């Protein structure tokens, strides 16, 4: 049973870079797409982007200028960097595995527990 | 971006009731529609993918239907553990987008 675990600072200062890592255990990181999704407190879900184990990425255009994702298959980890953060980036950040259905990526079938990141000075 | 609109935003029901939640896409998304359940303080859980396919391990009282722009999630006989927030999500195009959620409460 694959498990995902997010890790990283819970508090980030405005204008700095938010950095999170997701560790995959109980299964292979290879040949899957891996996503980041966030949820501001009391609000809905926003897809940030995904990365394939080859390094191919797709980002939400609303965040694209500030997002970088990377993958380290040797450590079974993938990471998110979000630069120039503001209070609007305060959210629970989830990592998730993306299942491919009919050749299309984007069904999130396995999720981490989530980590709250607060942007505040 | 494709906008996903769920109705109702909240719903009160009793154990044993049958409930239906609707999701409408702002454009044709074929059958690329997924449903998730989220309980307070927990990550979302995949229930239905490709509009009507039941994710492994999900009880058969959950079902999905629809194609194009209009979709439904039905729960045939509500159980106490079903009271949660439900989200639809399209995987037809980028960016992947979610509905605003439907909160299912105990009457």
JSON list of N, CA and C in Angstrom, two decimals, chain A residues 59-91:
[
{"chain": "A", "resi": 59, "resn": "UNK", "atom": "N", "xyz": [2.28, 22.76, -14.91]},
{"chain": "A", "resi": 59, "resn": "UNK", "atom": "CA", "xyz": [1.92, 23.61, -13.78]},
{"chain": "A", "resi": 59, "resn": "UNK", "atom": "C", "xyz": [0.61, 24.35, -14.07]},
{"chain": "A", "resi": 60, "resn": "UNK", "atom": "N", "xyz": [-0.09, 24.71, -13.01]},
{"chain": "A", "resi": 60, "resn": "UNK", "atom": "CA", "xyz": [-1.27, 25.56, -13.13]},
{"chain": "A", "resi": 60, "resn": "UNK", "atom": "C", "xyz": [-0.80, 26.95, -13.60]},
{"chain": "A", "resi": 61, "resn": "UNK", "atom": "N", "xyz": [-1.38, 27.44, -14.69]},
{"chain": "A", "resi": 61, "resn": "UNK", "atom": "CA", "xyz": [-0.94, 28.75, -15.21]},
{"chain": "A", "resi": 61, "resn": "UNK", "atom": "C", "xyz": [-1.03, 29.87, -14.18]},
{"chain": "A", "resi": 62, "resn": "UNK", "atom": "N", "xyz": [-1.95, 29.75, -13.24]},
{"chain": "A", "resi": 62, "resn": "UNK", "atom": "CA", "xyz": [-2.12, 30.81, -12.23]},
{"chain": "A", "resi": 62, "resn": "UNK", "atom": "C", "xyz": [-0.92, 30.89, -11.29]},
{"chain": "A", "resi": 63, "resn": "UNK", "atom": "N", "xyz": [-0.11, 29.82, -11.23]},
{"chain": "A", "resi": 63, "resn": "UNK", "atom": "CA", "xyz": [1.03, 29.77, -10.32]},
{"chain": "A", "resi": 63, "resn": "UNK", "atom": "C", "xyz": [2.34, 29.53, -11.05]},
{"chain": "A", "resi": 64, "resn": "UNK", "atom": "N", "xyz": [2.26, 29.32, -12.36]},
{"chain": "A", "resi": 64, "resn": "UNK", "atom": "CA", "xyz": [3.40, 28.83, -13.13]},
{"chain": "A", "resi": 64, "resn": "UNK", "atom": "C", "xyz": [4.67, 29.65, -12.95]},
{"chain": "A", "resi": 65, "resn": "UNK", "atom": "N", "xyz": [4.53, 30.97, -12.85]},
{"chain": "A", "resi": 65, "resn": "UNK", "atom": "CA", "xyz": [5.71, 31.84, -12.76]},
{"chain": "A", "resi": 65, "resn": "UNK", "atom": "C", "xyz": [6.45, 31.67, -11.44]},
{"chain": "A", "resi": 66, "resn": "UNK", "atom": "N", "xyz": [5.79, 31.05, -10.46]},
{"chain": "A", "resi": 66, "resn": "UNK", "atom": "CA", "xyz": [6.40, 30.93, -9.12]},
{"chain": "A", "resi": 66, "resn": "UNK", "atom": "C", "xyz": [6.70, 29.50, -8.71]},
{"chain": "A", "resi": 67, "resn": "UNK", "atom": "N", "xyz": [6.30, 28.52, -9.52]},
{"chain": "A", "resi": 67, "resn": "UNK", "atom": "CA", "xyz": [6.39, 27.11, -9.13]},
{"chain": "A", "resi": 67, "resn": "UNK", "atom": "C", "xyz": [7.54, 26.40, -9.83]},
{"chain": "A", "resi": 68, "resn": "UNK", "atom": "N", "xyz": [8.23, 25.57, -9.04]},
{"chain": "A", "resi": 68, "resn": "UNK", "atom": "CA", "xyz": [9.19, 24.63, -9.59]},
{"chain": "A", "resi": 68, "resn": "UNK", "atom": "C", "xyz": [9.01, 23.30, -8.88]},
{"chain": "A", "resi": 69, "resn": "UNK", "atom": "N", "xyz": [8.93, 22.23, -9.65]},
{"chain": "A", "resi": 69, "resn": "UNK", "atom": "CA", "xyz": [8.86, 20.89, -9.07]},
{"chain": "A", "resi": 69, "resn": "UNK", "atom": "C", "xyz": [10.06, 20.09, -9.53]},
{"chain": "A", "resi": 70, "resn": "UNK", "atom": "N", "xyz": [10.48, 19.17, -8.69]},
{"chain": "A", "resi": 70, "resn": "UNK", "atom": "CA", "xyz": [11.60, 18.30, -9.02]},
{"chain": "A", "resi": 70, "resn": "UNK", "atom": "C", "xyz": [11.35, 16.93, -8.43]},
{"chain": "A", "resi": 71, "resn": "UNK", "atom": "N", "xyz": [12.08, 15.93, -8.93]},
{"chain": "A", "resi": 71, "resn": "UNK", "atom": "CA", "xyz": [11.92, 14.56, -8.45]},
{"chain": "A", "resi": 71, "resn": "UNK", "atom": "C", "xyz": [13.30, 13.94, -8.25]},
{"chain": "A", "resi": 72, "resn": "UNK", "atom": "N", "xyz": [13.41, 13.15, -7.19]},
{"chain": "A", "resi": 72, "resn": "UNK", "atom": "CA", "xyz": [14.64, 12.39, -6.90]},
{"chain": "A", "resi": 72, "resn": "UNK", "atom": "C", "xyz": [14.21, 10.94, -6.73]},
{"chain": "A", "resi": 73, "resn": "UNK", "atom": "N", "xyz": [14.26, 10.18, -7.82]},
{"chain": "A", "resi": 73, "resn": "UNK", "atom": "CA", "xyz": [13.79, 8.80, -7.77]},
{"chain": "A", "resi": 73, "resn": "UNK", "atom": "C", "xyz": [14.62, 7.94, -6.84]},
{"chain": "A", "resi": 74, "resn": "UNK", "atom": "N", "xyz": [15.91, 8.24, -6.70]},
{"chain": "A", "resi": 74, "resn": "UNK", "atom": "CA", "xyz": [16.78, 7.43, -5.83]},
{"chain": "A", "resi": 74, "resn": "UNK", "atom": "C", "xyz": [16.35, 7.51, -4.37]},
{"chain": "A", "resi": 75, "resn": "UNK", "atom": "N", "xyz": [15.70, 8.62, -4.01]},
{"chain": "A", "resi": 75, "resn": "UNK", "atom": "CA", "xyz": [15.20, 8.80, -2.64]},
{"chain": "A", "resi": 75, "resn": "UNK", "atom": "C", "xyz": [13.69, 8.60, -2.55]},
{"chain": "A", "resi": 76, "resn": "UNK", "atom": "N", "xyz": [13.06, 8.30, -3.67]},
{"chain": "A", "resi": 76, "resn": "UNK", "atom": "CA", "xyz": [11.59, 8.18, -3.72]},
{"chain": "A", "resi": 76, "resn": "UNK", "atom": "C", "xyz": [10.93, 9.46, -3.19]},
{"chain": "A", "resi": 77, "resn": "UNK", "atom": "N", "xyz": [11.42, 10.58, -3.66]},
{"chain": "A", "resi": 77, "resn": "UNK", "atom": "CA", "xyz": [10.90, 11.87, -3.23]},
{"chain": "A", "resi": 77, "resn": "UNK", "atom": "C", "xyz": [10.64, 12.79, -4.42]},
{"chain": "A", "resi": 78, "resn": "UNK", "atom": "N", "xyz": [9.67, 13.66, -4.25]},
{"chain": "A", "resi": 78, "resn": "UNK", "atom": "CA", "xyz": [9.49, 14.75, -5.18]},
{"chain": "A", "resi": 78, "resn": "UNK", "atom": "C", "xyz": [9.21, 16.01, -4.36]},
{"chain": "A", "resi": 79, "resn": "UNK", "atom": "N", "xyz": [9.49, 17.16, -4.98]},
{"chain": "A", "resi": 79, "resn": "UNK", "atom": "CA", "xyz": [9.50, 18.40, -4.21]},
{"chain": "A", "resi": 79, "resn": "UNK", "atom": "C", "xyz": [8.77, 19.52, -4.91]},
{"chain": "A", "resi": 80, "resn": "UNK", "atom": "N", "xyz": [8.36, 20.50, -4.09]},
{"chain": "A", "resi": 80, "resn": "UNK", "atom": "CA", "xyz": [7.68, 21.71, -4.57]},
{"chain": "A", "resi": 80, "resn": "UNK", "atom": "C", "xyz": [8.41, 22.92, -4.03]},
{"chain": "A", "resi": 81, "resn": "UNK", "atom": "N", "xyz": [8.71, 23.87, -4.90]},
{"chain": "A", "resi": 81, "resn": "UNK", "atom": "CA", "xyz": [9.17, 25.19, -4.50]},
{"chain": "A", "resi": 81, "resn": "UNK", "atom": "C", "xyz": [8.18, 26.20, -5.02]},
{"chain": "A", "resi": 82, "resn": "UNK", "atom": "N", "xyz": [7.73, 27.09, -4.13]},
{"chain": "A", "resi": 82, "resn": "UNK", "atom": "CA", "xyz": [6.83, 28.18, -4.52]},
{"chain": "A", "resi": 82, "resn": "UNK", "atom": "C", "xyz": [7.46, 29.47, -4.04]},
{"chain": "A", "resi": 83, "resn": "UNK", "atom": "N", "xyz": [7.82, 30.32, -4.97]},
{"chain": "A", "resi": 83, "resn": "UNK", "atom": "CA", "xyz": [8.59, 31.52, -4.62]},
{"chain": "A", "resi": 83, "resn": "UNK", "atom": "C", "xyz": [7.67, 32.71, -4.36]},
{"chain": "A", "resi": 84, "resn": "UNK", "atom": "N", "xyz": [8.27, 33.74, -3.77]},
{"chain": "A", "resi": 84, "resn": "UNK", "atom": "CA", "xyz": [7.60, 35.02, -3.53]},
{"chain": "A", "resi": 84, "resn": "UNK", "atom": "C", "xyz": [6.23, 34.86, -2.90]},
{"chain": "A", "resi": 85, "resn": "UNK", "atom": "N", "xyz": [6.17, 34.11, -1.82]},
{"chain": "A", "resi": 85, "resn": "UNK", "atom": "CA", "xyz": [4.88, 33.79, -1.20]},
{"chain": "A", "resi": 85, "resn": "UNK", "atom": "C", "xyz": [4.28, 35.01, -0.51]},
{"chain": "A", "resi": 86, "resn": "UNK", "atom": "N", "xyz": [2.95, 35.00, -0.43]},
{"chain": "A", "resi": 86, "resn": "UNK", "atom": "CA", "xyz": [2.18, 36.00, 0.31]},
{"chain": "A", "resi": 86, "resn": "UNK", "atom": "C", "xyz": [1.21, 35.26, 1.22]},
{"chain": "A", "resi": 87, "resn": "UNK", "atom": "N", "xyz": [0.45, 36.01, 1.99]},
{"chain": "A", "resi": 87, "resn": "UNK", "atom": "CA", "xyz": [-0.53, 35.40, 2.90]},
{"chain": "A", "resi": 87, "resn": "UNK", "atom": "C", "xyz": [-1.53, 34.54, 2.12]},
{"chain": "A", "resi": 88, "resn": "UNK", "atom": "N", "xyz": [-1.78, 34.88, 0.87]},
{"chain": "A", "resi": 88, "resn": "UNK", "atom": "CA", "xyz": [-2.72, 34.12, 0.05]},
{"chain": "A", "resi": 88, "resn": "UNK", "atom": "C", "xyz": [-2.24, 32.70, -0.23]},
{"chain": "A", "resi": 89, "resn": "UNK", "atom": "N", "xyz": [-0.97, 32.42, 0.02]},
{"chain": "A", "resi": 89, "resn": "UNK", "atom": "CA", "xyz": [-0.43, 31.08, -0.18]},
{"chain": "A", "resi": 89, "resn": "UNK", "atom": "C", "xyz": [-0.54, 30.22, 1.07]},
{"chain": "A", "resi": 90, "resn": "UNK", "atom": "N", "xyz": [-1.09, 30.76, 2.14]},
{"chain": "A", "resi": 90, "resn": "UNK", "atom": "CA", "xyz": [-1.33, 29.98, 3.35]},
{"chain": "A", "resi": 90, "resn": "UNK", "atom": "C", "xyz": [-2.38, 28.90, 3.05]},
{"chain": "A", "resi": 91, "resn": "UNK", "atom": "N", "xyz": [-2.01, 27.66, 3.30]},
{"chain": "A", "resi": 91, "resn": "UNK", "atom": "CA", "xyz": [-2.89, 26.54, 2.92]},
{"chain": "A", "resi": 91, "resn": "UNK", "atom": "C", "xyz": [-2.35, 25.24, 3.49]}
]
